[in-house]
Coordinates of C-alpha atoms in Angstrom, one line a residue:
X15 CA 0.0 0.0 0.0
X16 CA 1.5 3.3 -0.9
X17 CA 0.1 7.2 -0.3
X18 CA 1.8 10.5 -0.3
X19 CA 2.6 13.5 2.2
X20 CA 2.8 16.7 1.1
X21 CA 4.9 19.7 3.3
X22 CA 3.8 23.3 2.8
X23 CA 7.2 24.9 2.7
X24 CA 6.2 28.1 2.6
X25 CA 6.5 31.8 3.1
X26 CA 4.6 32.6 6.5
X27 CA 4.6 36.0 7.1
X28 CA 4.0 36.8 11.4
X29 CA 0.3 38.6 11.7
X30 CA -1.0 38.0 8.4
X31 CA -3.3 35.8 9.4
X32 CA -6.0 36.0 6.0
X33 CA -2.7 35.3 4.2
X34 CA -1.5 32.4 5.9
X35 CA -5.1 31.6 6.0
X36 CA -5.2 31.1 2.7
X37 CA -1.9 29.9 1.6
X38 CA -2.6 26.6 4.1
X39 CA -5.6 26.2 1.5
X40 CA -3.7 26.8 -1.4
X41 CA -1.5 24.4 -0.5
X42 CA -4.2 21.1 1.0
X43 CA -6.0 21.8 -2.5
X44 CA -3.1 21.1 -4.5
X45 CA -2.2 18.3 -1.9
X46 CA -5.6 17.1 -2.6
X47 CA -5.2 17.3 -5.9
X48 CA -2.6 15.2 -6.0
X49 CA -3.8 12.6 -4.2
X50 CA -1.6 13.0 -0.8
X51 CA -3.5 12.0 2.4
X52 CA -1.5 14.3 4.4
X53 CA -0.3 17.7 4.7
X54 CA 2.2 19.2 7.2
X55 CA 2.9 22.7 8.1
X56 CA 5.5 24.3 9.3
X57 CA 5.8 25.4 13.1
X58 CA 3.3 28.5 14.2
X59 CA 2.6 28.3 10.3
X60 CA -0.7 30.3 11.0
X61 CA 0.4 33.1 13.0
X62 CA 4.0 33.3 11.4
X63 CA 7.2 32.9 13.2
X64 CA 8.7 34.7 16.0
X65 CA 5.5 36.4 16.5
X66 CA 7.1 37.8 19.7
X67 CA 4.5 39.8 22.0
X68 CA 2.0 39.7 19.5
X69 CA 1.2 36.2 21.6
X70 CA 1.1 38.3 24.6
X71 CA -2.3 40.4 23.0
X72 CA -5.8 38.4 23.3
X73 CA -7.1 40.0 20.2
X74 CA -4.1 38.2 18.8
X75 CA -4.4 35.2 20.0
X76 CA -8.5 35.6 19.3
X77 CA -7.6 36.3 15.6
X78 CA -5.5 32.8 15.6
X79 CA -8.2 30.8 17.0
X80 CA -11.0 32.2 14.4
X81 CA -8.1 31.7 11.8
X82 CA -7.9 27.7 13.2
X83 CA -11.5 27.4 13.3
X84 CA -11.7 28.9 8.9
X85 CA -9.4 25.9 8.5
X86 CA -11.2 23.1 10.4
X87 CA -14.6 24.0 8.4
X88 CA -12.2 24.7 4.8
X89 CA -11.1 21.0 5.5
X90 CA -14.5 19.2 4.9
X91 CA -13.7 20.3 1.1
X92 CA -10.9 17.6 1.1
X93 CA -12.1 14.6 2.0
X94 CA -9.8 12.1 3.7
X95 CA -6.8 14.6 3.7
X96 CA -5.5 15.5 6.9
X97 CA -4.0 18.6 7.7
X98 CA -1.5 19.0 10.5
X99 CA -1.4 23.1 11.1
X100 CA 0.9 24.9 13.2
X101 CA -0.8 27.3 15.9
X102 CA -0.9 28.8 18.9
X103 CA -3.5 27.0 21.4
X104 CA -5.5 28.1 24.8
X105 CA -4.4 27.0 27.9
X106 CA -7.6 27.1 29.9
X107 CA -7.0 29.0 33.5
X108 CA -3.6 30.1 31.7
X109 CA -2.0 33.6 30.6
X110 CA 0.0 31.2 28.0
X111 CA -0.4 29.1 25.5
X112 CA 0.5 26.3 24.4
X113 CA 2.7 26.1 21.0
X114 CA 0.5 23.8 19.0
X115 CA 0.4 21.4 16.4
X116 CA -3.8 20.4 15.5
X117 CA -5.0 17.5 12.8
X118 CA -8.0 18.8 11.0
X119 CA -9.7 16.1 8.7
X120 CA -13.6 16.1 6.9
X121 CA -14.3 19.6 8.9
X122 CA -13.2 18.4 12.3
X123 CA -10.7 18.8 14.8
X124 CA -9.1 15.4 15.3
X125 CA -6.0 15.9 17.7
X126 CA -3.7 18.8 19.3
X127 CA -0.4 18.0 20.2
X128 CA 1.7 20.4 22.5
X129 CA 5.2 21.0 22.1
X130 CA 6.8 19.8 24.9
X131 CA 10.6 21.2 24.6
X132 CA 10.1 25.1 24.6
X133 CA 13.4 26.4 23.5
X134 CA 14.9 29.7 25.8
X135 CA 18.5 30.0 24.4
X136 CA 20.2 32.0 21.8
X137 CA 17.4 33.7 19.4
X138 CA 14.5 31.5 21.5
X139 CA 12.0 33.4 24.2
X140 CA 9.2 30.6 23.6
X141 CA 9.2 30.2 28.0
X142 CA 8.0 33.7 27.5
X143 CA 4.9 33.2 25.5
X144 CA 4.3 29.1 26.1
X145 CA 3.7 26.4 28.6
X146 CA 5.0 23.2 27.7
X147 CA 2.8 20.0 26.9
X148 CA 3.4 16.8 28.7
X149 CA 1.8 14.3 26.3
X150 CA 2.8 12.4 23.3
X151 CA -0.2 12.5 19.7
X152 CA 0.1 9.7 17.8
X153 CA -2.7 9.8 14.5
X154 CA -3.6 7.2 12.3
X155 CA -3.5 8.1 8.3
X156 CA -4.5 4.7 6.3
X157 CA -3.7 2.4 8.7
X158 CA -0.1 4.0 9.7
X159 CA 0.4 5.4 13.1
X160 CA 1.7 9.1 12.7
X161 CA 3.6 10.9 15.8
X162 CA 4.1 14.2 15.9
X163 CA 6.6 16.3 17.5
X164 CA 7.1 20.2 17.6
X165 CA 10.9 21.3 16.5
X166 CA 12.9 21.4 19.8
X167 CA 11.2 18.2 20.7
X168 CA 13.2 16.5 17.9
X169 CA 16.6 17.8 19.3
X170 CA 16.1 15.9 22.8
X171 CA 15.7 12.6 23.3
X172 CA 13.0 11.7 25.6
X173 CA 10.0 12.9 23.0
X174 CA 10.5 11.1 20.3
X175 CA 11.0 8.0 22.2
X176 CA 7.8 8.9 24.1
X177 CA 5.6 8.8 20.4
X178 CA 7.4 5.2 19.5
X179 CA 6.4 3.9 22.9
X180 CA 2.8 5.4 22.3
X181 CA 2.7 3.4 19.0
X182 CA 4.0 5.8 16.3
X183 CA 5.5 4.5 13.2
X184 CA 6.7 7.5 11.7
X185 CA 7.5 10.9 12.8
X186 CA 6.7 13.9 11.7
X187 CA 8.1 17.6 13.0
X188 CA 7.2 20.7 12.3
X189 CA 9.2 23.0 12.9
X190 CA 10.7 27.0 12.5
X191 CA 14.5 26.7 12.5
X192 CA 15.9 29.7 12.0
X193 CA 19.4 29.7 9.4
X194 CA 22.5 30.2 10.5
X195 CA 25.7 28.7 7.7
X196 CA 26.2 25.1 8.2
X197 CA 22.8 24.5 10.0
X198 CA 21.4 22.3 7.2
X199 CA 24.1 19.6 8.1
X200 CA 23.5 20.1 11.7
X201 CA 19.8 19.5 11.5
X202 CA 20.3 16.5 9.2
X203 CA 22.6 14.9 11.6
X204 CA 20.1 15.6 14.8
X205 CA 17.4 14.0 12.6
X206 CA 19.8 11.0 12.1
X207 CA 20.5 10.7 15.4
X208 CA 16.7 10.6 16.4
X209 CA 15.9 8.0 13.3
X210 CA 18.6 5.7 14.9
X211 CA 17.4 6.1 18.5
X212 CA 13.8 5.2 17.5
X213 CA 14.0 3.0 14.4
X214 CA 11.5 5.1 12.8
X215 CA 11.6 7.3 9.8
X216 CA 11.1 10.5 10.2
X217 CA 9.4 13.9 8.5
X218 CA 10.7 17.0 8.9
X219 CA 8.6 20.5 7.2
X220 CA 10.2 23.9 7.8
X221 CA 9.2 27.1 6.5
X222 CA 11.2 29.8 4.3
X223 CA 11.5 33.7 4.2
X224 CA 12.9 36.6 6.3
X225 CA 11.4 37.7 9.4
X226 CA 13.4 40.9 10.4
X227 CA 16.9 39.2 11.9
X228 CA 15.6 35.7 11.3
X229 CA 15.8 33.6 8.0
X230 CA 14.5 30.1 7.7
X231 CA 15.9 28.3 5.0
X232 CA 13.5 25.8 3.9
X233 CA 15.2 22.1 3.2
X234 CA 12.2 19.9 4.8
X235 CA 14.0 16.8 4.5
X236 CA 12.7 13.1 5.5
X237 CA 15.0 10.1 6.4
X238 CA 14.3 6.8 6.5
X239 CA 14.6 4.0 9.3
X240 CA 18.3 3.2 8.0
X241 CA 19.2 7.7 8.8
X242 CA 19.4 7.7 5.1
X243 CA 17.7 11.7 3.6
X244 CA 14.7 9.8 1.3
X245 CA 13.4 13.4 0.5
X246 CA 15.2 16.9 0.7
X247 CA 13.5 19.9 -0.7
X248 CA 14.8 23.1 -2.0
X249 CA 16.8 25.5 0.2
X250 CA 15.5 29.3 0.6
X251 CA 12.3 28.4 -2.4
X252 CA 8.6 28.1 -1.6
X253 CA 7.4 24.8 -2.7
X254 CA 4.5 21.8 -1.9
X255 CA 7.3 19.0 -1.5
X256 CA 6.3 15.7 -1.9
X257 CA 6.8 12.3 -0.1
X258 CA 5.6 8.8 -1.1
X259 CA 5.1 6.4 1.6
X260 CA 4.8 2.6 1.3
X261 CA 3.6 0.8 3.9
X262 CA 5.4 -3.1 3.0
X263 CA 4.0 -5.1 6.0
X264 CA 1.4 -4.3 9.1
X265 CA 3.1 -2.5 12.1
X266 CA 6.4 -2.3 10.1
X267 CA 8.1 1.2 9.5
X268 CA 7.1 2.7 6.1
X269 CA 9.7 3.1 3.5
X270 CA 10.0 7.0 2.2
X271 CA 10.7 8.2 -1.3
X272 CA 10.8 11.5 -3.2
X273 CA 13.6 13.9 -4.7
X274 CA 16.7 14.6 -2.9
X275 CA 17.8 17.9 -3.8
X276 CA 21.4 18.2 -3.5
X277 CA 22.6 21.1 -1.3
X278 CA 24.1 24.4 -2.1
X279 CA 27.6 25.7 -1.2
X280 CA 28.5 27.6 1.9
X281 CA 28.8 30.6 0.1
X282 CA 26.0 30.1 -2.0
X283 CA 23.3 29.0 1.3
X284 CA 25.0 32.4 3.0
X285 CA 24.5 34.4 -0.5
X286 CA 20.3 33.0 -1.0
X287 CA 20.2 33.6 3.4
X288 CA 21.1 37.0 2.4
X289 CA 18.6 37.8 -0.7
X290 CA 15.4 36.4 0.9
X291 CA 15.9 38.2 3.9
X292 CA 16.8 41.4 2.2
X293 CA 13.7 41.0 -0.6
X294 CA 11.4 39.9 2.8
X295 CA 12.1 42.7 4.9
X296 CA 11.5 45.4 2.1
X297 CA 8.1 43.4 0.8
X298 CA 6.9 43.0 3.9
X299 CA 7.3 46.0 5.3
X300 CA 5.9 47.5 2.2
X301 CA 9.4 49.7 1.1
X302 CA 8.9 50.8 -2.5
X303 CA 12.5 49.9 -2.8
X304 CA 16.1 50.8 -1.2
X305 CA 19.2 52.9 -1.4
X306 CA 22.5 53.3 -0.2
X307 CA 25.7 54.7 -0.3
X308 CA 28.3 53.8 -3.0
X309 CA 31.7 54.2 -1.9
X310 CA 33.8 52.3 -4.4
X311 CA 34.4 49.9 -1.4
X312 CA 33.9 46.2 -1.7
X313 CA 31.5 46.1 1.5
X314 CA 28.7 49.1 -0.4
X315 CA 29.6 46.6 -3.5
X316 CA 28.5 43.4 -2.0
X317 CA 25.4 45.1 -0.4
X318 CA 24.6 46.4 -3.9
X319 CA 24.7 42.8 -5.8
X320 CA 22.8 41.1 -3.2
X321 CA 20.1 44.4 -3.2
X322 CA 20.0 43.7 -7.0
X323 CA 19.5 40.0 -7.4
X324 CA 17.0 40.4 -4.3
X325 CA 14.8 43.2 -5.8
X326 CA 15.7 43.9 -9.4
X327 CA 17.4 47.2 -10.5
X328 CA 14.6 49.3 -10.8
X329 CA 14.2 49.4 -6.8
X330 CA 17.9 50.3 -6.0
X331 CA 19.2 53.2 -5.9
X332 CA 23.1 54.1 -4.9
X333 CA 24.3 57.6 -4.2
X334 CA 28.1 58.2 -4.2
X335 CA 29.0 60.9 -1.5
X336 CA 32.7 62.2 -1.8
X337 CA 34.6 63.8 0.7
X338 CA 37.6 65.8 0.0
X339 CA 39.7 62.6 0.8
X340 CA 38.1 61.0 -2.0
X341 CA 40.2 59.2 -4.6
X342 CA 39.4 59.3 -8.1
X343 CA 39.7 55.6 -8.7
X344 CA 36.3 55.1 -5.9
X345 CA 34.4 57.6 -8.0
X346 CA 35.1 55.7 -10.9
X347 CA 34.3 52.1 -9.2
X348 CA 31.3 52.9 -8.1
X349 CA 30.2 54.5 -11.1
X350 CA 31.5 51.1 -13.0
X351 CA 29.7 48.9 -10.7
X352 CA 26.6 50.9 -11.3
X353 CA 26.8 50.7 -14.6
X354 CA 27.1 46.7 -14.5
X355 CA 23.9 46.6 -12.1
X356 CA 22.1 48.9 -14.4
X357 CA 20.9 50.8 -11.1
X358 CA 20.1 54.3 -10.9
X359 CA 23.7 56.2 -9.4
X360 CA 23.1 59.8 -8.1
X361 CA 26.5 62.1 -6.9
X362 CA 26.5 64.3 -4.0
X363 CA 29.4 65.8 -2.9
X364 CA 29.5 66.4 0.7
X365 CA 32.2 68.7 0.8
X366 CA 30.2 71.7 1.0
X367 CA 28.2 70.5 3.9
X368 CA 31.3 69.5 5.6
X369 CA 32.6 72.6 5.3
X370 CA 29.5 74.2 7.2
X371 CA 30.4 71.6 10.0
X372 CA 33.6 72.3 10.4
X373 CA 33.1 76.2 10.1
X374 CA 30.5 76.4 12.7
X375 CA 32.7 73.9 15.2
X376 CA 36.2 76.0 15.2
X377 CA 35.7 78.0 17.5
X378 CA 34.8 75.5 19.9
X379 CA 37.4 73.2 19.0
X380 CA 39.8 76.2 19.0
X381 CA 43.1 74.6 20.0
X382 CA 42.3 71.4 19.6
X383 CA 44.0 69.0 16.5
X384 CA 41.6 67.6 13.9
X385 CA 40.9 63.2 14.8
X386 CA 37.9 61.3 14.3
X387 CA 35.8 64.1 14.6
X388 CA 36.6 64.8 12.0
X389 CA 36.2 61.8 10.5
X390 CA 32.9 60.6 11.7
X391 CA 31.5 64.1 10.5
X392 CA 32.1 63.4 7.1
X393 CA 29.6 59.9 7.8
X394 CA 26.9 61.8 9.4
X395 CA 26.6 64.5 6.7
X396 CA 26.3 61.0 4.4
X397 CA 24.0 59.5 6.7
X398 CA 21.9 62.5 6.9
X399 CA 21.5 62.8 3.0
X400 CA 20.4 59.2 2.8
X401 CA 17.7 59.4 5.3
X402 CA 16.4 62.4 3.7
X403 CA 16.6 60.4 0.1
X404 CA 14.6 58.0 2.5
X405 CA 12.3 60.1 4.1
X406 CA 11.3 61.6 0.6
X407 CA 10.9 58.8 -1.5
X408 CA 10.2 56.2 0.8
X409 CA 12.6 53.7 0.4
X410 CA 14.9 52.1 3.4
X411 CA 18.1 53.0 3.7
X412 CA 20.7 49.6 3.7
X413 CA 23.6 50.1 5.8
X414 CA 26.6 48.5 4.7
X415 CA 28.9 47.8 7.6
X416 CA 30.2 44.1 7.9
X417 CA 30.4 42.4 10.8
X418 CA 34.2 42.6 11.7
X419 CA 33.3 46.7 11.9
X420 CA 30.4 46.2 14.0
X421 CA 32.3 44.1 16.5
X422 CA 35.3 46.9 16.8
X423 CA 33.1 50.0 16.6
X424 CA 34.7 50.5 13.5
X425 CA 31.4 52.9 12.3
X426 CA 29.9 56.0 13.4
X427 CA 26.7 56.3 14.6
X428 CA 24.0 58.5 12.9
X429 CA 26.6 58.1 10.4
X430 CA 27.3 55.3 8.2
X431 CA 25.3 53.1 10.5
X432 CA 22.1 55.4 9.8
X433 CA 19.5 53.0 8.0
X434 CA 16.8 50.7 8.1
X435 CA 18.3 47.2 7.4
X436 CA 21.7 45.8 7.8
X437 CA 22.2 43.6 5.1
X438 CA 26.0 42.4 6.2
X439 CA 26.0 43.1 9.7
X440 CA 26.6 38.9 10.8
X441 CA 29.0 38.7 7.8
X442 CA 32.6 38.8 8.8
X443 CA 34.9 41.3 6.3
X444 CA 36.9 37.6 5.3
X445 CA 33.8 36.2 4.2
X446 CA 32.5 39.3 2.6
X447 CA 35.8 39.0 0.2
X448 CA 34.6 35.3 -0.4
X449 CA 31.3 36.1 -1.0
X450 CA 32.3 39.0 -3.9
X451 CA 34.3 36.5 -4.8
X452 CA 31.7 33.9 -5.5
X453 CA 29.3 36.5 -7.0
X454 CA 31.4 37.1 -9.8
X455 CA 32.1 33.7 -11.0
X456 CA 27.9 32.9 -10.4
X457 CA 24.8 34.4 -11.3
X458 CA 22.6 33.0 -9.2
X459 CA 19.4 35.2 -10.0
X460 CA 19.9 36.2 -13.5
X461 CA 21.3 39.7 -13.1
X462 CA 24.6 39.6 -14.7
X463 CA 28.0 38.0 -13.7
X464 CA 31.2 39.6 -12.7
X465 CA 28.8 42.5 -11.3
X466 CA 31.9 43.8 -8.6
X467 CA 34.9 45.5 -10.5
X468 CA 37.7 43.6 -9.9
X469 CA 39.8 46.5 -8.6
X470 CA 36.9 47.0 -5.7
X471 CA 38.2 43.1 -4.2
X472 CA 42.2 43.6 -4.6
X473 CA 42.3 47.2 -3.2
X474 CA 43.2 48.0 0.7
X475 CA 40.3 48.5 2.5
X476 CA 40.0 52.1 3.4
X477 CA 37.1 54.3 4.7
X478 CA 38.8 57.4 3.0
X479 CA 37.7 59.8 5.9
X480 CA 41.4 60.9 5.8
X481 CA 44.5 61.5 3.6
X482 CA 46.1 57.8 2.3
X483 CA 43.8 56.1 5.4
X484 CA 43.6 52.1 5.7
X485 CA 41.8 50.0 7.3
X486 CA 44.7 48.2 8.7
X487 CA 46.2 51.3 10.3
X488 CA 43.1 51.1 12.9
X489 CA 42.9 47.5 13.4
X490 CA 44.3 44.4 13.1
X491 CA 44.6 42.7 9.5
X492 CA 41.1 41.0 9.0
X493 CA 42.6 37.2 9.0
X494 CA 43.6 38.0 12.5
X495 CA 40.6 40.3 13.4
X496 CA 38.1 38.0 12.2
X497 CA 39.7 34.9 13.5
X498 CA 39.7 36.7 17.4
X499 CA 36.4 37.3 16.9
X500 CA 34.5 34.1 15.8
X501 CA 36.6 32.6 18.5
X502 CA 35.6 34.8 21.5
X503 CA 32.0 36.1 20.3
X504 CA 31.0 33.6 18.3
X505 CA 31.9 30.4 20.2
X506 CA 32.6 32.0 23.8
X507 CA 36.3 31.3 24.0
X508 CA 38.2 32.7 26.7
X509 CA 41.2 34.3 26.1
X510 CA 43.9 32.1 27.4
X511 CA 42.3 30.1 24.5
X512 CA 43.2 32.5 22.2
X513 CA 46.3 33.3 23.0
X514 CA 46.9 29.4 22.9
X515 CA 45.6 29.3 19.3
X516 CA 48.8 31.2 18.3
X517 CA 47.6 35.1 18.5
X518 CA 49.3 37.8 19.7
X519 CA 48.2 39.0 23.1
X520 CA 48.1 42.8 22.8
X521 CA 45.8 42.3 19.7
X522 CA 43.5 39.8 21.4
X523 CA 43.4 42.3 24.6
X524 CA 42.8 45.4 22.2
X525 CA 39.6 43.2 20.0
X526 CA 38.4 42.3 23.1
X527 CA 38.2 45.9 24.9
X528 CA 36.7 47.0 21.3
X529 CA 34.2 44.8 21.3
X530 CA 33.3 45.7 25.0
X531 CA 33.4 49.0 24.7
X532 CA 31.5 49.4 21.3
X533 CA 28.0 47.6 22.5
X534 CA 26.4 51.1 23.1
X535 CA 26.5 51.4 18.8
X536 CA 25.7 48.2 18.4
X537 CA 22.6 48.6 20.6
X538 CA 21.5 51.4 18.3
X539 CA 22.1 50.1 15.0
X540 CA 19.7 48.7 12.3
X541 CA 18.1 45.2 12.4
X542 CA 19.8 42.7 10.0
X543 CA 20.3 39.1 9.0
X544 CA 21.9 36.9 11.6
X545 CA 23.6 34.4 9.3
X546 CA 26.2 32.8 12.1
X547 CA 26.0 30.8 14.9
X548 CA 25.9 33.8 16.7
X549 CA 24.7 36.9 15.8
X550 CA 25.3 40.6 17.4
X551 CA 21.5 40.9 17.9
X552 CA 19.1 38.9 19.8
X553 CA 21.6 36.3 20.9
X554 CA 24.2 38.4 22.3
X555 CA 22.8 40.3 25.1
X556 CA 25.5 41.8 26.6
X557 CA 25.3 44.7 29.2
X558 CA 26.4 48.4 27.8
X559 CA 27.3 49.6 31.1
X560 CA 29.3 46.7 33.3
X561 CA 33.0 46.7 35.0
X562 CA 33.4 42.8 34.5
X563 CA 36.4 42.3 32.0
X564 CA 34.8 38.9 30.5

């Protein structure tokens, strides 16, 4: 006996409700359409994930219910389908809820399991908004017992045992796992474990889209009883994926079958991570399109290619903003690159405004030598003019700065980290050489290869804010800087371990104080992708004003 399950990898946007709504439908009468007996959604599919406080309002929560209750009476249209819906669900005598997964089947609610592992680490507050469920749901579809677990359930042990002991003979997980590079294998190898530990195959839908710092990557992915990936859907695409199940004897585990979609590079996962959550935070926000500032550096450059490929040219706009410390060859770059991403490039030269600055400060810096006043003057007149652009036309501002700057306090405030969305801000300056690197040799979205000037990679990094300035004069070369901090932010390593790895102690002492010192920008700086394993965002919550030396 065979039958098929489809997965609703989609695009659930947090409050839409109607939309979601509907794109549930969409999705079970394709599923019917094709014959499956069963389709799974995604984690909080209905309500969209991290709904945050939103779970905290009762008219929220009142909308999700009537929203649950449109799709137990839509189901009596697809008879003998079952539909396994992510949702939030009432505790009664209870401020929270419980993170839900319901079976609706023939316009009826057949079963609600609660997730029972409520994640409270890194980018995970769901202790804030849930109360955990104590019991395992095991359906029957044709004659083969279904159990069903919630996301974190299937990283522990104890719940998936609990649905074999209860009779399950397949798994299935929904699930909202937000992206970070490398997570795909890491999920895949947590699945395996769990297939092993139970001896039952297991189903695993996940959603895909931005939701402000959060991506989700799509890859729903089932394994059979032997941990070997029967099925792997697309990475970071919407699709109805589809999994055939044969049932070969009674009360044995199925056997699974459907495409395996190979997977994508590391710089091509971080490169789509970086797209969708750029062309979901201006969609869904409703932006009419973006801007930002051209420099002629390879960090604007990047942020320029991935705006493209995200939205198309004719919603990006770039501005190039010269100073008096200027070099002709930036003007030039930029322009090029422009030119290549047939985007609309505007000049203003900030020289005169600069000017006024500096004018009206001398006598009050009367005796005093020019520094980074200097300096970070010439950013806020730019960030000034690019908020106005903003303000007028209504597009969002994208901030450039990478990751290795954001962990120094290598940026000025109301200055070149004035914006709306910060499309690099988890990407470390290494990787953001690797990633123009890739760019040019692909073409991932059909806008054009070799987009970046080749002359924007090889040059010295410099922010030009003085005469013959580098990067390297104020910090440490990126190899080392970047290496000092994916060991001690990213993975918490103390610095005796750092100094062990081989680095040089008054440049691990000098990251270090910079990155403590510098959390009062970060604080104040624009949302943006988290694409590592830790992001500076809502998984590094770090007090601004402290006198421990950690």
């Amino acid at each position: 006996m065979t039958f098929s399950i489809c997965i609703a990898q989609h695009n659930f946007m947090v409050g839409d409700l109607d939309g979601n709504t509907k794109k549930i439908i969409a999705a079970a009468q394709q599923a019917h359409a094709h014959g499956a007996r069963l389709l799974l959604t995604p984690e909080l599919a209905l309500c969209g994930y991290a709904a945050e406080d939103l779970l905290l309002r009762p008219s929220f929560l009142q909308a999700c219910d009537t929203a649950m209750q449109r799709l137990v009476e839509a189901s009596s249209v697809w008879p003998g389908l079952s539909l396994v819906i992510g949702h939030p669900q009432a505790v009664v005598g209870a401020q929270r809820r419980h993170n839900a997964a319901s079976v609706v089947r023939d316009g009826e609610l057949q079963a609600t399991y609660a997730k029972q592992c409520l994640p409270n680490y890194a980018v995970f507050d769901e202790v804030r908004y849930f109360i955990p469920g104590t019991d395992s749901c095991v359906i029957e579809v044709d004659g083969l017992r279904v159990g069903l677990l919630i996301c974190e359930d299937a990283w522990e042990h104890a719940p998936a045992l609990a649905a074999r002991a209860a009779g399950a003979q397949l798994i299935l997980v929904l699930n909202a796992s937000p992206f970070h590079a490398g997570k795909q294998l890491q999920r895949e190898a947590v699945l395996a474990e769990r297939v092993r530990e139970t001896g039952l195959p297991l189903v695993y839908a996940h959603m895909v889209g931005g939701q402000d710092e959060l991506v989700f990557d799509g890859g729903s992915v089932a394994l059979n009883a032997d941990a070997r990936v029967a099925m792997r859907a697309p990475m970071f695409k919407e699709t109805l994926a589809r999994i055939d199940v044969e049932l070969l004897a009674p009360g044995a585990a199925p056997v699974l079958g459907g495409e395996v979609v190979p997977l994508p590079s590391a710089d091509a996962e971080l490169w789509d991570a970086l797209v969708v959550s750029v062309r979901d935070y201006v969609r869904k926000n409703g932006f009419p399109g973006v801007l930002l500032g051209l420099s002629g550096g390879i960090d604007s450059a990047l942020v320029l290619a991935i705006a493209v490929d995200a939205l198309g040219a004719d919603k990006v706009r770039t501005v190039m903003m010269p100073s008096p410390y200027t070099a002709d060859i930036s003007w030039h770059d930029a322009q090029d690159m422009a030119d290549r991403m047939g985007v609309r490039h505007d000049v203003i030269d900030i020289g005169p405004q600069f000017a006024t600055f500096r004018a009206a400060l001398a006598p009050h810096f009367a005796g005093r030598g020019e520094d980074t006043t200097e300096e970070n003057l010439q950013a806020r007149c730019r960030g000034t003019l690019l908020m106005a652009l903003s303000n007028k036309f209504g597009s969002v501002v994208l901030t450039t700065g990478n990751k290795s700057e954001m962990a120094t306090g290598y940026c000025t405030l109301y200055g070149d980290m004035a914006g709306g969305f910060a499309v690099i801000k988890d990407v470390l300056k290494t990787r953001v050489f690797d990633l123009a690197r890739w760019r040019n040799a692909h073409d991932p979205y059909g806008t054009g290869v070799n987009p970046i000037p080749e002359r924007i990679i090889t040059r010295p990094p410099s922010a030009e804010l003085r005469p013959d300035q580098k990067d390297e004069d104020s910090l440490p070369p990126y190899p080392v800087l970047d290496d000092i901090v994916r060991r001690y932010m990213e993975h918490d390593e103390p610095v005796p371990a750092i100094l062990a790895a081989g680095h040089d102690s008054a440049q691990v002492e000098r990251v270090v104080r910079l990155i403590r010192l510098n959390e009062y920008k970060r604080r104040q700086a624009p949302v943006g992708p988290r694409v590592s394993a830790r992001g500076f965002g809502r998984d590094w919550r770090t007090p601004i004003t402290s006198d421990f030396r950690f």
